[in-house]
Short mmCIF file of C-alpha atoms and ligand atoms in Angstrom, two decimals:
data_model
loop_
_atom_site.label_atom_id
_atom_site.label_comp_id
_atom_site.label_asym_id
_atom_site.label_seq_id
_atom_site.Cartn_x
_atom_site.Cartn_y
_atom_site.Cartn_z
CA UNK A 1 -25.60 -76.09 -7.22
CA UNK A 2 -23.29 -78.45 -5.79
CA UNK A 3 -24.55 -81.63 -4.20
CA UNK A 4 -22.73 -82.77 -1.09
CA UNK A 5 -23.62 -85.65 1.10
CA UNK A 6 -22.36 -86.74 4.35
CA UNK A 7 -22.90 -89.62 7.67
CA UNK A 8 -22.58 -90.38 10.89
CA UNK A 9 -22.55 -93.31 12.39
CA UNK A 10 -24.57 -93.11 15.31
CA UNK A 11 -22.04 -95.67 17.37
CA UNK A 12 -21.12 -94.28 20.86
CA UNK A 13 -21.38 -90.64 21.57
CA UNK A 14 -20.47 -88.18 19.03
CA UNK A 15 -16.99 -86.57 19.67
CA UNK A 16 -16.13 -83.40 19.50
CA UNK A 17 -13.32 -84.95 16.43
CA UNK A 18 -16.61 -85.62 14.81
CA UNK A 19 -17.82 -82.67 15.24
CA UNK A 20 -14.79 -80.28 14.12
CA UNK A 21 -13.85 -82.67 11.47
CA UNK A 22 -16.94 -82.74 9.89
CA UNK A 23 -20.34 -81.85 11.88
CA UNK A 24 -19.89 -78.05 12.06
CA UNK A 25 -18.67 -78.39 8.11
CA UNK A 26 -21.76 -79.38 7.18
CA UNK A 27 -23.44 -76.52 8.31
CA UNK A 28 -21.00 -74.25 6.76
CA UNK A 29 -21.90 -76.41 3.23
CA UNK A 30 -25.70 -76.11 3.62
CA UNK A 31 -25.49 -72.23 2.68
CA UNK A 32 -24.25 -72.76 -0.72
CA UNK A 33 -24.52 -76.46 -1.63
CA UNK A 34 -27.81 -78.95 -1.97
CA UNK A 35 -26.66 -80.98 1.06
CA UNK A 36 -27.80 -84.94 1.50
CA UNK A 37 -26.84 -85.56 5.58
CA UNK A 38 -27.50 -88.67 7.18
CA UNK A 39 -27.21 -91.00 10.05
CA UNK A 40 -25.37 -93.73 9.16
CA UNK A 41 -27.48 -96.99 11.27
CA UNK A 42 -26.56 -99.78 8.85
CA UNK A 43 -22.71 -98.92 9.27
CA UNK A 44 -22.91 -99.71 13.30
CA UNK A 45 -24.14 -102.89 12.85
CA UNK A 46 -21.10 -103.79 11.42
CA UNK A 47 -20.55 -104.65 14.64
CA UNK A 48 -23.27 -105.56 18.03
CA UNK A 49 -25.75 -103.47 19.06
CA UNK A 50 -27.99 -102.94 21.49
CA UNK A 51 -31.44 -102.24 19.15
CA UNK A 52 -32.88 -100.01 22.30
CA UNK A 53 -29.41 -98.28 22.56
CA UNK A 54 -29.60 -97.72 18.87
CA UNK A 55 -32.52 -96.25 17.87
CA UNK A 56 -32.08 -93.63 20.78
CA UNK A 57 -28.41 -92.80 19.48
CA UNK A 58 -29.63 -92.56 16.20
CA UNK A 59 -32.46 -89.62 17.55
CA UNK A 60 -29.17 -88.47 19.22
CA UNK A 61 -27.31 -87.66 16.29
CA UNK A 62 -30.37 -86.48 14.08
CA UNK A 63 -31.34 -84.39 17.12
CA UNK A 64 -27.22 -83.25 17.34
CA UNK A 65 -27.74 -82.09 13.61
CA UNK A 66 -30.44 -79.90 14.12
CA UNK A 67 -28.89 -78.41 17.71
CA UNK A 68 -25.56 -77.26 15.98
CA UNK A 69 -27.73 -75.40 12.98
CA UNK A 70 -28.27 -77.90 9.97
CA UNK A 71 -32.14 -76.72 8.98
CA UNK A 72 -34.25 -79.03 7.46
CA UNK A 73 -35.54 -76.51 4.81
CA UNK A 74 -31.95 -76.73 3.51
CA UNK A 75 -30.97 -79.46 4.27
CA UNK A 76 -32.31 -83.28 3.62
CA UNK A 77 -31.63 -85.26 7.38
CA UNK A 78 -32.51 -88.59 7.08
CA UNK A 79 -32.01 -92.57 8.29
CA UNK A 80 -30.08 -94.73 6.39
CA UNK A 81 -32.12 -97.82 7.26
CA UNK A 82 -35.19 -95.68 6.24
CA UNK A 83 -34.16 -95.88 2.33
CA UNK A 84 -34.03 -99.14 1.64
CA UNK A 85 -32.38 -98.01 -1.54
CA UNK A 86 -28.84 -98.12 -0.11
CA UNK A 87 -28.71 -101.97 1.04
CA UNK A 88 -29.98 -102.50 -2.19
CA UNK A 89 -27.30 -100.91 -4.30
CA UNK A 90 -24.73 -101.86 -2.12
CA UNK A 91 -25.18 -105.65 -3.24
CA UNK A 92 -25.29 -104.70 -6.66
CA UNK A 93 -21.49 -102.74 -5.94
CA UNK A 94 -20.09 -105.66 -3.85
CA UNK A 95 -20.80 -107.71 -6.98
CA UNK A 96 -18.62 -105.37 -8.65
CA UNK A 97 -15.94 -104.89 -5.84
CA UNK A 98 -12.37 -106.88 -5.63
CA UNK A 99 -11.96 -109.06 -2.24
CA UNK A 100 -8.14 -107.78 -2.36
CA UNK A 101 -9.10 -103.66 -2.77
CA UNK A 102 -11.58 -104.61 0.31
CA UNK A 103 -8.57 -105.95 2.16
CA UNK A 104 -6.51 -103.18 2.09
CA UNK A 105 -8.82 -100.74 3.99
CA UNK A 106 -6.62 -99.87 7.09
CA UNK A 107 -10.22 -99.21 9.00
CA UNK A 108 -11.25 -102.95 8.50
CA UNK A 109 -7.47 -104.07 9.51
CA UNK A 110 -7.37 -101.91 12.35
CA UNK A 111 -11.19 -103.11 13.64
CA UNK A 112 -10.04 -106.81 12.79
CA UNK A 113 -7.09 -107.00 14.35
CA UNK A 114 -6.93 -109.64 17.35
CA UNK A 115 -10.86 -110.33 16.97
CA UNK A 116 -12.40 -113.89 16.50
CA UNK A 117 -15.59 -113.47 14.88
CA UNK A 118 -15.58 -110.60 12.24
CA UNK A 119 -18.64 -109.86 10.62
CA UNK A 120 -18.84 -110.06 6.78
CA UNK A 121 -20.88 -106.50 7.19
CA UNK A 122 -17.58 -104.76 8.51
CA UNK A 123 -15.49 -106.31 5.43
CA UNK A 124 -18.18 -104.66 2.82
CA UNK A 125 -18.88 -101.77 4.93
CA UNK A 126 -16.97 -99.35 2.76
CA UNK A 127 -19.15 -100.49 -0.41
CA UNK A 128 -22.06 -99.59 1.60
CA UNK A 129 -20.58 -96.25 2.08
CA UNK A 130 -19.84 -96.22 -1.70
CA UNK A 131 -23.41 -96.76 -2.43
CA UNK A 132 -24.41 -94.13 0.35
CA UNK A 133 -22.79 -91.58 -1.80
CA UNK A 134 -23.32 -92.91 -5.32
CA UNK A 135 -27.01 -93.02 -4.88
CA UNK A 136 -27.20 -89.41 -4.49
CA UNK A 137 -24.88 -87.97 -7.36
CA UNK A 138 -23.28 -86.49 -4.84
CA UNK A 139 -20.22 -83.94 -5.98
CA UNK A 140 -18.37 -83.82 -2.89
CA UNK A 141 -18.20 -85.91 0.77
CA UNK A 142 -17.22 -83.34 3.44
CA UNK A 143 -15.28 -86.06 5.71
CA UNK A 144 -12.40 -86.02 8.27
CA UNK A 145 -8.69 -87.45 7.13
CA UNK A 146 -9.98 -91.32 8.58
CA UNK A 147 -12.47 -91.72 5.54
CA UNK A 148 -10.12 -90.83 2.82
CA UNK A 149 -9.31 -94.82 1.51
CA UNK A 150 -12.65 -94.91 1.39
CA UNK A 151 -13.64 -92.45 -0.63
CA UNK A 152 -11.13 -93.41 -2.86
CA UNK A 153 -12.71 -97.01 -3.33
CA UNK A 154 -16.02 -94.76 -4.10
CA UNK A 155 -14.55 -93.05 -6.83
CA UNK A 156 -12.69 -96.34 -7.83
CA UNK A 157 -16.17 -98.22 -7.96
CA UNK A 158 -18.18 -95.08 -9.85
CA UNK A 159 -15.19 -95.35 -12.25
CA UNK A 160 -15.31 -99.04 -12.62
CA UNK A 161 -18.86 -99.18 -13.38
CA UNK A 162 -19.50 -95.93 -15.56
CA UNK A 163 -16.80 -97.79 -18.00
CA UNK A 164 -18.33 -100.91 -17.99
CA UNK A 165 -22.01 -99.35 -18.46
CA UNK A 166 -22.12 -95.90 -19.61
CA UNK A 167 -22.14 -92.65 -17.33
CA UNK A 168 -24.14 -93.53 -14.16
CA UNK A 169 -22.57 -92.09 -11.41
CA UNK A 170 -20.93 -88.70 -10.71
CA UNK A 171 -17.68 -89.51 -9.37
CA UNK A 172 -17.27 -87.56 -5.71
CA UNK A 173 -14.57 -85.97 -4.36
CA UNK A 174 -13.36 -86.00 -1.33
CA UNK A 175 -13.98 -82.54 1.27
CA UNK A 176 -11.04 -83.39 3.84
CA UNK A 177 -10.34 -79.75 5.46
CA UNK A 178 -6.23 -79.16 5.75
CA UNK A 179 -6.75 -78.53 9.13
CA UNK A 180 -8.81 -80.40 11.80
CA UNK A 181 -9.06 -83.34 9.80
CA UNK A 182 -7.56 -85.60 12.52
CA UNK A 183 -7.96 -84.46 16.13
CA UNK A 184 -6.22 -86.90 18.13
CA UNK A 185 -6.95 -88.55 21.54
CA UNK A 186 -6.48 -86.56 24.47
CA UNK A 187 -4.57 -89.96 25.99
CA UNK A 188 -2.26 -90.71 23.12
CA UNK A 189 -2.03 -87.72 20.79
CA UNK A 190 -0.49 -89.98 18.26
CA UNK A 191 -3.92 -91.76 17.71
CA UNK A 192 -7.16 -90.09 16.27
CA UNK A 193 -9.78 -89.33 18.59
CA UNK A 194 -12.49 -91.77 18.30
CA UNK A 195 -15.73 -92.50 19.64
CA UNK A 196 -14.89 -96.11 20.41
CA UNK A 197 -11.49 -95.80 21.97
CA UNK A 198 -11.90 -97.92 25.31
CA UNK A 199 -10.90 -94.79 27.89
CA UNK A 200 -13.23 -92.15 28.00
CA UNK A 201 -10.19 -90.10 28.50
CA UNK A 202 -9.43 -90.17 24.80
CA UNK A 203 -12.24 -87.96 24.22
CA UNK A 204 -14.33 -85.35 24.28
CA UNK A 205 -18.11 -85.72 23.26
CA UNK A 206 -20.76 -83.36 22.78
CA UNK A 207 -23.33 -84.35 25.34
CA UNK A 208 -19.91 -84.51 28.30
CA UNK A 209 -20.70 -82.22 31.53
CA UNK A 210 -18.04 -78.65 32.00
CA UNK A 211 -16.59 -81.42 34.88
CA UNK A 212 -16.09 -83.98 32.56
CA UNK A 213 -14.76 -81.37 30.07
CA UNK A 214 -12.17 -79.71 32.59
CA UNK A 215 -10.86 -83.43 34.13
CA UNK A 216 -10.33 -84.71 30.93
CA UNK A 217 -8.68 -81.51 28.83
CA UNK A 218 -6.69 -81.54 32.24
CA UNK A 219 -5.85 -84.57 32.43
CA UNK A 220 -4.87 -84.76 28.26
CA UNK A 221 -1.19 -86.12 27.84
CA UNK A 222 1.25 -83.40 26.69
CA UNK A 223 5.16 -83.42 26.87
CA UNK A 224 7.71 -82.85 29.23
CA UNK A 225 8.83 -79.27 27.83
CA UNK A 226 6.70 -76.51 28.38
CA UNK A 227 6.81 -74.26 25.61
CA UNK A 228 3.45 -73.75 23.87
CA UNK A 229 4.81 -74.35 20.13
CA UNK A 230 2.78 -76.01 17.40
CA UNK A 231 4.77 -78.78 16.25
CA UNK A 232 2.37 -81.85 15.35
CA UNK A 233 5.59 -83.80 14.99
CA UNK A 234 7.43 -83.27 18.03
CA UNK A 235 4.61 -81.90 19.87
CA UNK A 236 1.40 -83.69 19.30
CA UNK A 237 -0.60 -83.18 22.25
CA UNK A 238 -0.17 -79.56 22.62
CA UNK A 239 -0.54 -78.98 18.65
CA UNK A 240 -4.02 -81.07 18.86
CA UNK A 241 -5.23 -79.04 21.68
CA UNK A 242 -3.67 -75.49 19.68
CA UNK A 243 -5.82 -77.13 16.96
CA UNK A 244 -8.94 -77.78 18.84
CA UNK A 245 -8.87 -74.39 20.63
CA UNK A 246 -8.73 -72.58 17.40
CA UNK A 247 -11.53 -74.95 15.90
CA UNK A 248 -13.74 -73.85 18.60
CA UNK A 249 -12.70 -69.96 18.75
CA UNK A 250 -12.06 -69.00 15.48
CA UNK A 251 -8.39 -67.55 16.12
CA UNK A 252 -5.80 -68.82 14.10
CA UNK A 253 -2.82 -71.08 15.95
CA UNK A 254 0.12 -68.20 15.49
CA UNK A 255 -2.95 -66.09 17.17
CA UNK A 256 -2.34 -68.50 20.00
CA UNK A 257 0.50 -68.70 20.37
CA UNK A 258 1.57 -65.30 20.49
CA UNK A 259 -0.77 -65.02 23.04
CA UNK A 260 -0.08 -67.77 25.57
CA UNK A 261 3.94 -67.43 24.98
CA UNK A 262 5.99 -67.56 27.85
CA UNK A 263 2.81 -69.40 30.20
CA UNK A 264 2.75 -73.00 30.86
CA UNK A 265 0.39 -75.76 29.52
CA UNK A 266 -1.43 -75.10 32.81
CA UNK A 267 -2.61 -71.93 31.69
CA UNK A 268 -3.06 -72.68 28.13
CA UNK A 269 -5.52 -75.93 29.22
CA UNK A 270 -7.39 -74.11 31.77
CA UNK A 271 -8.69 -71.54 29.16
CA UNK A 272 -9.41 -74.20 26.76
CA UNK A 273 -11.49 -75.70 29.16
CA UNK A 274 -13.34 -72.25 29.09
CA UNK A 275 -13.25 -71.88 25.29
CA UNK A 276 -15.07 -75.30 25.19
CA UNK A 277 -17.58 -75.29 27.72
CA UNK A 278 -19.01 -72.20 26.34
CA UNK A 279 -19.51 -73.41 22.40
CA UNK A 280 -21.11 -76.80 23.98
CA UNK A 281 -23.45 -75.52 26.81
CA UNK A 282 -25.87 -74.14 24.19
CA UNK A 283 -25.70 -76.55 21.62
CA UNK A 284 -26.36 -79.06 24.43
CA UNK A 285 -29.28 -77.13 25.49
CA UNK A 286 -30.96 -76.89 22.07
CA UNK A 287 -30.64 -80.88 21.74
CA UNK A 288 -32.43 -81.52 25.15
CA UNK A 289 -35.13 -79.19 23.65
CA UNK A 290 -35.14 -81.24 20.43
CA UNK A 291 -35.21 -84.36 22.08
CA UNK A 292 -37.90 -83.36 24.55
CA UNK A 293 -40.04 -81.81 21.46
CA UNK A 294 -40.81 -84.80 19.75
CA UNK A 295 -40.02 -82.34 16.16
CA UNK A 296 -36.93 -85.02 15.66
CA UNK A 297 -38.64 -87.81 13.75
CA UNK A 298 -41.07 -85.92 11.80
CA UNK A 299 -37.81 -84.17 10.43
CA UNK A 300 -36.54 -87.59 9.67
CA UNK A 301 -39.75 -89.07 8.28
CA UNK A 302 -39.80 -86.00 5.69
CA UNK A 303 -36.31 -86.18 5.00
CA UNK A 304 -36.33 -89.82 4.10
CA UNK A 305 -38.96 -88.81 1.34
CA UNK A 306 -37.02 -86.76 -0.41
CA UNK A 307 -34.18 -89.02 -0.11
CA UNK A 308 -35.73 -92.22 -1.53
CA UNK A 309 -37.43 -89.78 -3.93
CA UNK A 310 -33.79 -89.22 -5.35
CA UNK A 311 -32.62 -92.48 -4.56
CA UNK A 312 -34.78 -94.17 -6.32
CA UNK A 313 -33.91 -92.83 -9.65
CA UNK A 314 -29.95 -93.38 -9.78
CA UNK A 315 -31.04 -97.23 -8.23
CA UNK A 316 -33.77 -97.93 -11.26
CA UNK A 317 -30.85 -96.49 -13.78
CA UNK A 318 -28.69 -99.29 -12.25
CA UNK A 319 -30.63 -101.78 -12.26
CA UNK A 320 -32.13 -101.65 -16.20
CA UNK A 321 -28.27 -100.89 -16.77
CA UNK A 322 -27.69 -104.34 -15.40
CA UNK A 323 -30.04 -105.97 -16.99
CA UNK A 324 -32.11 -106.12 -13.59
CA UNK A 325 -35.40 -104.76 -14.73
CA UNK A 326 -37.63 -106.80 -17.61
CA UNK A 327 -41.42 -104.69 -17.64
P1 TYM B 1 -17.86 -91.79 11.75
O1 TYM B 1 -19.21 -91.89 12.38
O2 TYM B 1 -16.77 -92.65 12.28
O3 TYM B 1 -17.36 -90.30 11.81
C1 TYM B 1 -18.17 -89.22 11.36
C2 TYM B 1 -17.28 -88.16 10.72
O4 TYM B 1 -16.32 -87.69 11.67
C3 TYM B 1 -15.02 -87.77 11.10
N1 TYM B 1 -14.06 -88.04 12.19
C4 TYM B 1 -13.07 -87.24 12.53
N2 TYM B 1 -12.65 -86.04 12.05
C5 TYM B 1 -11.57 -85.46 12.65
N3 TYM B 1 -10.92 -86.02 13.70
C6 TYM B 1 -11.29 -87.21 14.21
N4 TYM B 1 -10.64 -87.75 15.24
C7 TYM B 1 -12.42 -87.88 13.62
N5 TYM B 1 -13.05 -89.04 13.89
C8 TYM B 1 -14.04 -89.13 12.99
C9 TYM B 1 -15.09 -88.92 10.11
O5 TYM B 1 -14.07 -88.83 9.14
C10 TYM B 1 -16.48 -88.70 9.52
O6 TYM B 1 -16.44 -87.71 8.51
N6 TYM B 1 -18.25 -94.44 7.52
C11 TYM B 1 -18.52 -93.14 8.14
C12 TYM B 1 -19.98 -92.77 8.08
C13 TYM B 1 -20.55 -92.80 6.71
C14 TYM B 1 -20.32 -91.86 5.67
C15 TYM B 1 -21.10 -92.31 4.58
C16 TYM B 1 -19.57 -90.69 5.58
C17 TYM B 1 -21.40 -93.76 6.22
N7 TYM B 1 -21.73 -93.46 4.96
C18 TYM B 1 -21.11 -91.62 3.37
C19 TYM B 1 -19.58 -90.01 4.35
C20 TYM B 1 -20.34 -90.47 3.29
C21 TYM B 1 -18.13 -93.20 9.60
O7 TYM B 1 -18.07 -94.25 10.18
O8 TYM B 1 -17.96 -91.98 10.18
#
């Protein structure tokens, strides 16, 4: 069986571009893959945190796992920060990674740009994610189009070192879907949707009220036209919201827009709204259950187990591979 493995950084709130781009993948994968999914603490400290904030985000996102179906009989859910395995291979890739291939990751540009103090952690952050993956022999990394360069540098790295020391790792591939991979803001359809976009009008996340829901899909910039055409080119902030209505419903864009022809964005919006509200509400009820239950960490605490139980081997294979290891 294929073995997939996948994060989240629990940063901000989870977005629904999270969510379609990957989240509700995941959940397809765990029926016929051996699925590795975890919260990805380490990578927000890339940049400040509050540690209160933190830890609750981080039962957020486990507890947003669980609420949109990943089951912990099929799937492993666990903390990053709880296998200490991954900060430990991650020093052992940075000694093998380039300054200049670190460079040209556009996320580290695009997070440096215009900042004084950059952290070191945000410059290696992609070998981190390299060694998230690595450790678990993972076949394939369901991600959305934003992690792509950095999968690449995975399978660079897993290349680089199974030459230099025999077959080690399994080199991944990337799971970027051909559609949904990049939902854009809802302010400026010509940027992705992210959770750390200053206006909260660039987004959608999974814990926002049906108010906040309707004022912002209603508020999302379109174009001056009104012709409901898929066109990510010309028409980026209808196609993202074609794309994110047939993400949530199932029917396929042409679907769509045979059916809203001839009606204004108005109309089109309005039932998204709908369309969106209802595939939220009960996944937002099942996490306030979760996170009320208390079931959360115990689900974490197990999963971590059988993490580090996996972990551990690929790491000790390293490390006598390096010379690391003398008894
Ligand atoms: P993060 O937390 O930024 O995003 C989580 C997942 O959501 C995808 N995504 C999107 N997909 C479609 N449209 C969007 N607008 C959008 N925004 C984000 C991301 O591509 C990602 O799949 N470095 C990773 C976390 C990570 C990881 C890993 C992922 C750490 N280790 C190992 C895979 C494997 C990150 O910051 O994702």
């Amino acid at each position: 069986m294929k073995r997939v493995l996948s994060g989240v950084q629990p940063t901000g709130d989870v977005t629904i571009g999270n969510y379609l781009g990957a989240i509700k993948r995941f959940v397809e994968l765990q029926e016929t893959t051996e699925p590795f999914f975890m919260i990805a603490n380490l990578h927000s400290w890339t940049v400040s945190q509050e540690p209160a904030v933190l830890r609750e985000k981080t039962l957020d996102v486990a507890a947003l796992y669980l609420a949109v179906g990943l089951d912990p009989k099929r799937s492993t859910i666990f903390v990053q920060s709880d296998v200490p395995e991954h900060s430990e291979l991650a020093w052992l890739l940075q000694c093998m990674a380039y300054f200049g291939e670190l460079g040209r990751m556009v996320q580290f540009k695009e997070k440096s740009e215009g900042k004084q103090n950059v952290s070191v952690g945000l410059y290696t952050y992609p070998v981190l994610q390299a060694a998230d993956i690595l450790l678990y022999q993972a076949d394939a990394v369901p991600v959305g189009e934003d992690q792509k360069q950095h999968l690449e540098l995975t399978r660079d790295l897993a290349e680089r070192f199974n030459k230099r020391f025999g077959d080690t790792f399994k080199v991944p591939e990337p799971l970027i879907s051909e559609f949904g991979a990049r939902i854009m803001g809802l302010d400026d359809p010509t940027k992705k949707m992210s959770k750390s976009a200053p206006s909260p009008y660039n987004r959608i996340t999974m814990s926002d009220t049906p108010d906040e829901i309707r004022s912002k899909i209603m508020k999302a910039v379109t174009d001056a036209e009104n012709e409901i055409r898929y066109d990510p080119e010309n028409k980026p902030g209808i196609s993202n919201l074609l794309t994110i209505y047939s993400l949530f419903s199932g029917e396929s864009v042409e679907q769509l827009v045979e059916r809203f022809r001839g009606q204004g964005y108005g109309t089109l919006k309005k039932s998204l709204v709908e369309v969106v509200v209802s595939h939220l509400a009960p996944i937002q009820e099942r996490h306030r259950q979760l996170r009320q239950s208390g079931a959360v960490l115990d689900i974490l605490k197990q999963g971590a187990e059988r993490a580090r139980a996996e972990a551990a081997k690929t790491l000790q294979d390293v490390k006598e591979k390096m010379g690391l290891v003398l008894r």
